[in-house]
C-alpha angles and dihedrals in degrees: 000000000000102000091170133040119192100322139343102222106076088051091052091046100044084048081055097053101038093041091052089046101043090044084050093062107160116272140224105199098114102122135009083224088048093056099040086062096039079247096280103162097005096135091067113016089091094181083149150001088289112086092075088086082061108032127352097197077071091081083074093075087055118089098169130055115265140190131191127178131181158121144225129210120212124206108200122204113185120160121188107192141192099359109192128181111170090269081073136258126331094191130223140307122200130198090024093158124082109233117224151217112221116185128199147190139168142182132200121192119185111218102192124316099297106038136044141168143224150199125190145162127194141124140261106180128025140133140108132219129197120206105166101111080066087050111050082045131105128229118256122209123224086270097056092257110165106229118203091218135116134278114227087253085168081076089044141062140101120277139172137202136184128176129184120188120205125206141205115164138167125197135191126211106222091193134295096326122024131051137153136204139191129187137190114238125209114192121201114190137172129172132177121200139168140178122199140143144134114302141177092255101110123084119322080352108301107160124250137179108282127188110207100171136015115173136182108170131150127164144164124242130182127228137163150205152226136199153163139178136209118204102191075186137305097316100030117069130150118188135172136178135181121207125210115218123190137219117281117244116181127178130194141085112334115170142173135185109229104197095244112014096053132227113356117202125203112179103202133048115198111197116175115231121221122238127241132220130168142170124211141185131187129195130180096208092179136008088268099029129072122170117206128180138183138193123190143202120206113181106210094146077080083068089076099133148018111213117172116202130223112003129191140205120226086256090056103255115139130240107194134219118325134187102223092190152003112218126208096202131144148243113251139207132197131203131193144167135178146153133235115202127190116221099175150353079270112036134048124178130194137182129191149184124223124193101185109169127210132267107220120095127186100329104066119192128194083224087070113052101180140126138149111318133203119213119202109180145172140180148173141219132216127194113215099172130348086267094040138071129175101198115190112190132182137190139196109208113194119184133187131254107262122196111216121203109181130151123235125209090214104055102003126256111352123197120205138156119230129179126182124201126171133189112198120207113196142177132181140186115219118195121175117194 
């Protein structure tokens, strides 16, 4: 059989690529009192700091200093099961993806009556996935029959990938109704990857343990974002927002092993970001009830390609840019609404729905287990003190069974279903000056 076409290396860097983007699918883990409420108007409810991850023309509506600081932990719960290539049947893995803990924090400052200031730090993208059990195993026939044969461990691998987004913004109040904001982003990202396995490499093709990619790569990249509210009056607010993401650009050691040449080094990875636009609306109904609602853009038809930059051969010649891979993906909207109702001088509770749809179009990978999701949440707020808050949020993420169909350059086109879910857990500290 033919484990190999004309080169392995394409195939191990664009795994590379596409694996540390999928794992790193957007989050929503901003605010315990964002995620009690799926988010929904969260771009111009402003109840606390932070609001300047979603819109900072939403400072205008603060007149005192505030302070919010939190985390969220998410517990990942991704399953790729019966993966078959026509060797036979490599089996399942389950909890593939590597829960986190994302920390938050944000400040508003009001300069006069017109102008204010912020300072935040959360993250967009982060996760990390470890496949390796699928890809030290062998394939099984119908019959059970154990095949000495390899895994495509080119699909397969551990990788990890961590963001942090860092915010300064201003905003203006125009008059009673109208103001705007912008902020500068600086994104801090690292990721570490392999792929390795047993392949027919040794003599007469016995297989040996074989490294194809071993990277190490951070970088810092710079975004940006507009916003602007419109109060119609107390209880009836809209507010949007569109963030400008860059172009990725991580450096580092990236190196992969081509059979027959020997190890291949690129030192930058360049990944595009999608941008991110949303519309909100806020109305307190009742003295108790408010409704809030959000709908968001996330332009991942802008990921439409990987490319590396000035790679090397172990003698020093040099090999030049690549693009490791073309993406079909789309476009997604999200859609949330919730309610937020007061009990009491001391508690608020709040519930949400989230639709958030997936991102991948008509070329499916099993590095990218995604589909459309559906977010129930719920949270809760406790008054300490008239200046201070503790907000505890939770989520329940369901996602749908995929069927992935993808081709390996190891062992030929390999089928698989994957599913990811999720539940958040989030608490956050409110202080007001």
């Amino acid at each position: 059989m033919k484990y190999f076409n004309k080169t392995i290396l394409a195939v191990a860097v664009t795994l590379a690529s596409s694996q540390a983007m999928a794992a790193g699918f957007q989050l929503n883990s901003q605010s315990a009192t964002g995620l009690g409420r799926a988010f929904a108007g969260d771009a111009v409810i402003a109840d606390n700091a932070s609001v300047l991850s979603r819109n900072p023309a939403a400072m205008a509506l603060f007149d005192e200093k505030s302070l919010s600081v939190g985390a969220a932990y998410a517990d990942l719960d991704v399953n790729i099961s019966d993966v078959s290539t026509p060797l036979g049947n490599y089996g399942s893995a389950e909890g593939v993806a590597e829960s986190k803990l994302i920390p938050n924090f944000y400040y508003i400052q009001p300069i006069n009556d017109k102008w204010a200031f912020g300072v935040a730090g959360f993250s967009n993208f982060g996760t990390g996935t470890d496949l390796t059990s699928l890809a030290n195993s062998n394939p099984k026939m119908d019959n059970g029959t154990v095949i000495p044969a390899p895994a495509p461990v080119d699909l397969l691998g551990n990788t990890e990938i961590v963001t942090m987004n860092f915010n300064a913004s201003l905003s203006y109040r125009f008059n009673e109704h109208f103001s705007i904001g912008a902020g500068v982003d600086v994104i801090y990202g690292e990721g570490n990857l392999s792929r390795e396995g047993n392949l027919p490499f040794g003599d007469n093709g016995s297989m040996v343990p074989v490294s194809l990619v071993d990277v190490e790569a951070d970088g810092i990249a710079f975004g940006g974002i507009l916003g602007a509210v419109y109060e119609f009056n107390a209880d009836h607010r809209l507010g949007m927002s569109y963030r400008f993401s860059p172009e990725f650009k991580a450096t580092g050691d990236v190196n992969m092993t081509q059979p027959g040449v020997g190890t291949i080094a690129f030192d930058e990875i360049n990944i595009p970001m999608p941008d991110i636009f949303q519309v909100a609306g806020f109305h307190q109904l009742t003295e108790k009830f408010a409704l809030h609602y959000t709908a968001q853009l996330t332009t991942w038809g802008d990921f439409h390609e990987i490319t590396v930059t000035d790679g090397q051969l172990a003698n020093g010649t040099a090999t030049g840019d690549a693009v490791l891979k073309q993406y079909a993906w789309k476009d997604s909207w999200l859609f949330s609404v919730g309610g937020t109702y007061t009990i009491n001088e001391n508690w608020k509770v709040r519930a949400g729905y989230m639709h958030d749809q997936g991102v991948v179009g008509d070329v499916s990978s099993l590095s990218i287990p995604d589909s459309d999701r559906n977010w129930y949440t719920a949270g809760v707020s406790y008054n300490l003190s008239t200046q201070s808050t503790i907000d505890m949020g939770v989520a329940f993420v369901r996602g749908e069974d995929v069927h992935v169909t993808e081709v390996s350059s190891v062992v030929g086109p390999v089928t698989a279903y994957t599913r990811s879910d999720a539940i958040y857990y989030s608490v956050q500290y409110s202080y007001q000056f």
